[in-house]
mmCIF file of C-alpha atoms in Angstrom:
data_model
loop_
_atom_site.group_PDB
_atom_site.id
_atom_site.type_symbol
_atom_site.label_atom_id
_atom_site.label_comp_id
_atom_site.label_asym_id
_atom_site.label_seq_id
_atom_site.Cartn_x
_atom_site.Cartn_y
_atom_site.Cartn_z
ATOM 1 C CA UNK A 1 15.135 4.789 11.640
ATOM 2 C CA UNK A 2 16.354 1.200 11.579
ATOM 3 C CA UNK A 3 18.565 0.254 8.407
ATOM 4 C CA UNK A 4 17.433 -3.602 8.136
ATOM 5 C CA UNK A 5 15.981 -3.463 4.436
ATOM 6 C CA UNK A 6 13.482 -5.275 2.990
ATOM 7 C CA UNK A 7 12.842 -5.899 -1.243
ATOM 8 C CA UNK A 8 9.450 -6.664 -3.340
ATOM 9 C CA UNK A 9 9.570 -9.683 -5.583
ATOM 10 C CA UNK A 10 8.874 -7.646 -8.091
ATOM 11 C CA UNK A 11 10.612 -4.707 -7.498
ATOM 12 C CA UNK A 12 13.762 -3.843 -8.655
ATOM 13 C CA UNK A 13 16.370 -1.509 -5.973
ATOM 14 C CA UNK A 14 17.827 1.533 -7.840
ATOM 15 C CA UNK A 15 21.003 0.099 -9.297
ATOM 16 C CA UNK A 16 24.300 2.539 -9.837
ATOM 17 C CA UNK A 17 22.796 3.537 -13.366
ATOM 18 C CA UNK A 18 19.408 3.745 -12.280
ATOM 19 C CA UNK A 19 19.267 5.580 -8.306
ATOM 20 C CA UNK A 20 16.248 7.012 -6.914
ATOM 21 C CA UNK A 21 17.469 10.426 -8.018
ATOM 22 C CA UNK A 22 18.007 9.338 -11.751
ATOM 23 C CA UNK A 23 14.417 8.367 -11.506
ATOM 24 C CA UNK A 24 13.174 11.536 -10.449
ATOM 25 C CA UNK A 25 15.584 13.616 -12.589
ATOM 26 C CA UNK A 26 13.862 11.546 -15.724
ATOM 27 C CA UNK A 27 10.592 11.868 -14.404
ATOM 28 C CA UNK A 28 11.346 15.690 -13.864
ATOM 29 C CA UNK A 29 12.266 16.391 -17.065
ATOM 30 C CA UNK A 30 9.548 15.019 -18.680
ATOM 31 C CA UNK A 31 7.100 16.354 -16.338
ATOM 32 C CA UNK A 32 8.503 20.050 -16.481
ATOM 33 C CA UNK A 33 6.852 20.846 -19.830
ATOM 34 C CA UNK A 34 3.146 19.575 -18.862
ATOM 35 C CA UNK A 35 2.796 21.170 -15.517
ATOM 36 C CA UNK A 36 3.816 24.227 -13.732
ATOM 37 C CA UNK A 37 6.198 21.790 -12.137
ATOM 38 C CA UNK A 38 9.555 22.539 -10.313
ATOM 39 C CA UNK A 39 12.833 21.703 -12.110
ATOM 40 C CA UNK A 40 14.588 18.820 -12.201
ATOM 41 C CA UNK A 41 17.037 19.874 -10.341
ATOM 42 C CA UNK A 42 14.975 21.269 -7.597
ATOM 43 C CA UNK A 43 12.745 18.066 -7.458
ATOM 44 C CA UNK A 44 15.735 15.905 -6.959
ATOM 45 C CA UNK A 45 17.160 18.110 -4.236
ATOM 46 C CA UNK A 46 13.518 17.853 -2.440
ATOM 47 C CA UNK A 47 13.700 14.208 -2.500
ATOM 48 C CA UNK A 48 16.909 13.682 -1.362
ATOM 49 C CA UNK A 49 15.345 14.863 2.098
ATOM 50 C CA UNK A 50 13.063 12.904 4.482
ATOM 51 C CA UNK A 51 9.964 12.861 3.237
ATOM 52 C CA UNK A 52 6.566 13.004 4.974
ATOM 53 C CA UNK A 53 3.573 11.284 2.880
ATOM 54 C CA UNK A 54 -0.019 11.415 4.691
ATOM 55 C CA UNK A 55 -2.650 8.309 3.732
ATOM 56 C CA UNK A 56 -6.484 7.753 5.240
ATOM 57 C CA UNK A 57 -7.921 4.752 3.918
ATOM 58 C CA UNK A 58 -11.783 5.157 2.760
ATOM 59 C CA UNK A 59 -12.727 1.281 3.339
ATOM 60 C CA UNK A 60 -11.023 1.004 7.273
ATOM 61 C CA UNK A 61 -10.882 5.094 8.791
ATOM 62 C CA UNK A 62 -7.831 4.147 9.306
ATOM 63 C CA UNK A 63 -4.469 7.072 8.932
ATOM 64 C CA UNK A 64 -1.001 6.259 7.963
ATOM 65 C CA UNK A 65 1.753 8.790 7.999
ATOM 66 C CA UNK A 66 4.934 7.157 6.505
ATOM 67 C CA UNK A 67 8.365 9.632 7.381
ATOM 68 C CA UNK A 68 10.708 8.281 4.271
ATOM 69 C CA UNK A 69 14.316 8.629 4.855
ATOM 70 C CA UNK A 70 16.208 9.724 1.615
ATOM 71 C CA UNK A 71 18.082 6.645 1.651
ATOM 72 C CA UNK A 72 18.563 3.969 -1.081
ATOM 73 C CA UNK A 73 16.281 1.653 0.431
ATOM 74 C CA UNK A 74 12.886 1.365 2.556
ATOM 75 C CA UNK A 75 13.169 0.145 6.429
ATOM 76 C CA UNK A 76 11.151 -3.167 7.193
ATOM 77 C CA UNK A 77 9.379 -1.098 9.346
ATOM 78 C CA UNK A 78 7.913 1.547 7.066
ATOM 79 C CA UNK A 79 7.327 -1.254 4.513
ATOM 80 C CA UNK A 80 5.589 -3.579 7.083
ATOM 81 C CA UNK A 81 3.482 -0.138 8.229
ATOM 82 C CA UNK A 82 2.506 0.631 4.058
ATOM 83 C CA UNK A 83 1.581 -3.635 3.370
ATOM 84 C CA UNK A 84 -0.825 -3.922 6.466
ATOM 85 C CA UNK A 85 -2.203 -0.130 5.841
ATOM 86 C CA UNK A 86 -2.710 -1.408 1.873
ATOM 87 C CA UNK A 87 -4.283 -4.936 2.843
ATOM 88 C CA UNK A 88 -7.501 -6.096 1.435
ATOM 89 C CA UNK A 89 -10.105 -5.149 3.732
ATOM 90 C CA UNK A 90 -12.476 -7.437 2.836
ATOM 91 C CA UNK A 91 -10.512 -10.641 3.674
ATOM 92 C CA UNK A 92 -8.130 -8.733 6.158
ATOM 93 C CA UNK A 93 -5.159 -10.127 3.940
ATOM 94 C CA UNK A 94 -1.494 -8.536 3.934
ATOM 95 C CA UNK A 95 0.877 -9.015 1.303
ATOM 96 C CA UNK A 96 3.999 -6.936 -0.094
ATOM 97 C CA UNK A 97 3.587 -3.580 -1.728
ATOM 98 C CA UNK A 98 5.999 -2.196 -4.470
ATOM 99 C CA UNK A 99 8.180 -0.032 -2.755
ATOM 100 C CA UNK A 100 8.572 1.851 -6.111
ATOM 101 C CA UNK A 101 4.898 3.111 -5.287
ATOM 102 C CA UNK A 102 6.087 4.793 -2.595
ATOM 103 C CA UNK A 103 8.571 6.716 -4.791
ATOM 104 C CA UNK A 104 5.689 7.234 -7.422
ATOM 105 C CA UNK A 105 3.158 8.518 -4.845
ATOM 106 C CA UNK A 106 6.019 11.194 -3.472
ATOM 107 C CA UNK A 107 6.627 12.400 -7.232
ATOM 108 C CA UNK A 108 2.668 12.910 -7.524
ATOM 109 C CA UNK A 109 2.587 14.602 -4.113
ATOM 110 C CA UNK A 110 5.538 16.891 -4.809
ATOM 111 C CA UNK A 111 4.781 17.579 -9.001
ATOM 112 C CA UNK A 112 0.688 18.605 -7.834
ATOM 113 C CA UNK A 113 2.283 20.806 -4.909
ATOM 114 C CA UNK A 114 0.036 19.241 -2.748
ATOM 115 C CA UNK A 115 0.068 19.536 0.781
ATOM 116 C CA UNK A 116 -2.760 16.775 1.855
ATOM 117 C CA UNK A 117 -3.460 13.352 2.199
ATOM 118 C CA UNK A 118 -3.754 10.636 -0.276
ATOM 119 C CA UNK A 119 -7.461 8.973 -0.236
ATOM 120 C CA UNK A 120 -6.914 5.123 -0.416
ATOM 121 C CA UNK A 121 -9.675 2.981 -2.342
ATOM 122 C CA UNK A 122 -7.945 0.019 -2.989
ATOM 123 C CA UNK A 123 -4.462 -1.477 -2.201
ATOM 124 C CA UNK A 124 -3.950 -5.040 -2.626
ATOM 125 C CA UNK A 125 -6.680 -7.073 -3.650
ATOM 126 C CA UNK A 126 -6.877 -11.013 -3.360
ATOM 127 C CA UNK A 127 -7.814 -13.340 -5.612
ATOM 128 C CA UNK A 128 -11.019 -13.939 -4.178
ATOM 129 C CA UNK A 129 -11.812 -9.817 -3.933
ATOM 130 C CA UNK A 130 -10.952 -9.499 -7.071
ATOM 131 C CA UNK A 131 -13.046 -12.194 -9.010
ATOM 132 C CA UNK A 132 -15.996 -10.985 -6.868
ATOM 133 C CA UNK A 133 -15.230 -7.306 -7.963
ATOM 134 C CA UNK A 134 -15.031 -8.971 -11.681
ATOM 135 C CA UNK A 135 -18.331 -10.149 -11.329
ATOM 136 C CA UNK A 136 -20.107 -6.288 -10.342
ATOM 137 C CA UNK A 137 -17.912 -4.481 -12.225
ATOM 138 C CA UNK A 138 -16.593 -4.522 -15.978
ATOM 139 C CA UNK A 139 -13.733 -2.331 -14.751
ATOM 140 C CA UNK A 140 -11.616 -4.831 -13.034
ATOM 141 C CA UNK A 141 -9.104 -6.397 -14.709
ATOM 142 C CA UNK A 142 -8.793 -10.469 -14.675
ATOM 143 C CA UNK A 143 -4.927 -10.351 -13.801
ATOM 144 C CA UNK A 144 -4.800 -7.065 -11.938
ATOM 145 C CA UNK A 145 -1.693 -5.453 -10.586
ATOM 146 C CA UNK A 146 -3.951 -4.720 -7.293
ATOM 147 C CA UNK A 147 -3.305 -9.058 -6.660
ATOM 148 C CA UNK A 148 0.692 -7.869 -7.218
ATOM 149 C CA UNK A 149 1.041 -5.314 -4.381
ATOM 150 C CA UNK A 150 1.766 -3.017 -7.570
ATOM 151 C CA UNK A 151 -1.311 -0.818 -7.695
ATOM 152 C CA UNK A 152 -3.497 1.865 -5.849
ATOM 153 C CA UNK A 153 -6.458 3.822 -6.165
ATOM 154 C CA UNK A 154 -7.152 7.110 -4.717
ATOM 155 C CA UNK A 155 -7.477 10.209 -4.723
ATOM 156 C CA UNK A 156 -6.015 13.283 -2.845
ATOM 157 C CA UNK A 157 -7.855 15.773 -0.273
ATOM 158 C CA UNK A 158 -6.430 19.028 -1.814
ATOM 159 C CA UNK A 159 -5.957 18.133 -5.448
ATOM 160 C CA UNK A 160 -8.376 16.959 -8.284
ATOM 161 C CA UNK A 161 -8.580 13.878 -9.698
ATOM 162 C CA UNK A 162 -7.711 15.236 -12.918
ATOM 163 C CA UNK A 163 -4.611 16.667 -11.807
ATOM 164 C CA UNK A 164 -3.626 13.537 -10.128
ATOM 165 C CA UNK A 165 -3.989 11.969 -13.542
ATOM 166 C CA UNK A 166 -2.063 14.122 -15.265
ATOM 167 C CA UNK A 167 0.872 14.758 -13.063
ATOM 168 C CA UNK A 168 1.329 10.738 -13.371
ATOM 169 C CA UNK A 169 1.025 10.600 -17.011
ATOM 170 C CA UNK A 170 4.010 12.883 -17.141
ATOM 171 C CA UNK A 171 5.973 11.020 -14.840
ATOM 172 C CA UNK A 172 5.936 7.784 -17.610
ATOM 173 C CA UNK A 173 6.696 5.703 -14.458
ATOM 174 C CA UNK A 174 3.661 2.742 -14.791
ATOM 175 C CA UNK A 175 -0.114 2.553 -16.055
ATOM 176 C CA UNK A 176 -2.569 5.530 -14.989
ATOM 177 C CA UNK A 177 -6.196 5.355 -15.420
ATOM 178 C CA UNK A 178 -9.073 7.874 -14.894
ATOM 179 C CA UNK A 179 -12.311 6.977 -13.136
ATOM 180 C CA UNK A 180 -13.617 10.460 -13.541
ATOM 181 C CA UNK A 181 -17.396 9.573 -12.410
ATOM 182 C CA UNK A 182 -16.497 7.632 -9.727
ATOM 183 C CA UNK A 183 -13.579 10.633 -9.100
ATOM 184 C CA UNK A 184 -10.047 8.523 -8.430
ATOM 185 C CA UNK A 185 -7.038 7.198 -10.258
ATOM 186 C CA UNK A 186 -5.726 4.037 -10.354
ATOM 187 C CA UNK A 187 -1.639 4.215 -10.099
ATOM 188 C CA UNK A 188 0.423 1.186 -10.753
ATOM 189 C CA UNK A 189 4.360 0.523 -11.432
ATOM 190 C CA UNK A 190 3.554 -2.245 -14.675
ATOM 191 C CA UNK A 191 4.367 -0.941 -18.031
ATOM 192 C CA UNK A 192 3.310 2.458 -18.638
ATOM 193 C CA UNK A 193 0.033 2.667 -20.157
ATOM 194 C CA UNK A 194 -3.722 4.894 -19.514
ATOM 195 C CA UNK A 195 -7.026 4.872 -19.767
#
């Protein structure tokens, strides 16, 4: 795996106080007590290994398998693999993803003890997707994190909805909401928040 490194505008890298592992230790412990989740301990030990996540996107057919070293930062590579599997469809246009989803989507996977793929409605949306999506649809917010590269909605092929939701309201890690009618959850790395 190549070592050249790439950042989000928006994202912040894991600083000495705040590492990938502190992250998951936090999120651990305050995910332990809602689920039947492993401990802390054992969650951060599973991340510091390469990691396999599995992705089909619901708008394209298309499949993404992204193989995550356990190092500090993402290779261009796997990032430039996640932004063009996340672009808008509907315009065809690319733009940065959060890492930190990356590590947020992992926690989910690993805290549901899921062994499937995620189900990708929407990635990045542009301007113009999202005002049109506005107009049909009281759902969509006017400044959405979707036009950041900070949000995703899905769902997963061996795991409900539900449970989705609430192994990422016990993570605290960004806003969760729950579409249950149209069955997927919205992830993002803003403040944390639900609906």
């Amino acid at each position: 795996m190549s070592t050249d490194t790439i950042s989000h505008p928006g994202y912040q890298m894991p600083t000495a106080n705040l590492s990938r592992r502190a992250f998951l230790t936090r999120a651990g412990m305050a995910a332990v007590g809602t689920l039947l989740l492993p401990s802390a301990d054992a969650f951060a030990k599973v991340f510091s290994k390469e990691r396999k996540l599995s992705f089909y996107n619901l708008n394209t057919g298309e499949e993404l398998t992204l193989v995550c070293s356990p190092q500090q930062y993402y290779d261009r590579r796997t990032l430039r693999r996640f932004n063009r599997f996340l672009r808008d469809h509907r315009t065809n246009s690319v733009y940065p993803m959060d890492p930190a989803l990356i590590d947020l989507l992992y926690a989910v996977f690993v805290f549901t003890g899921s062994r499937g793929t995620f189900h990708v409605l929407s990635g990045y949306r542009s301007p113009e997707t999202n005002r049109m999506l506005r107009k049909i649809s009281h759902g969509v917010a006017e400044h959405s994190l979707h036009m950041e590269g900070k949000a995703i909605d899905l769902r997963m092929s061996d795991i409900s909805t539900r449970t989705v939701q609430k192994a990422a309201l016990a993570l605290q890690q960004g806003g969760v909401g729950y579409y249950r009618r149209s069955d997927f959850v919205h992830l993002d790395t803003g403040r944390v928040r639900s609906w």
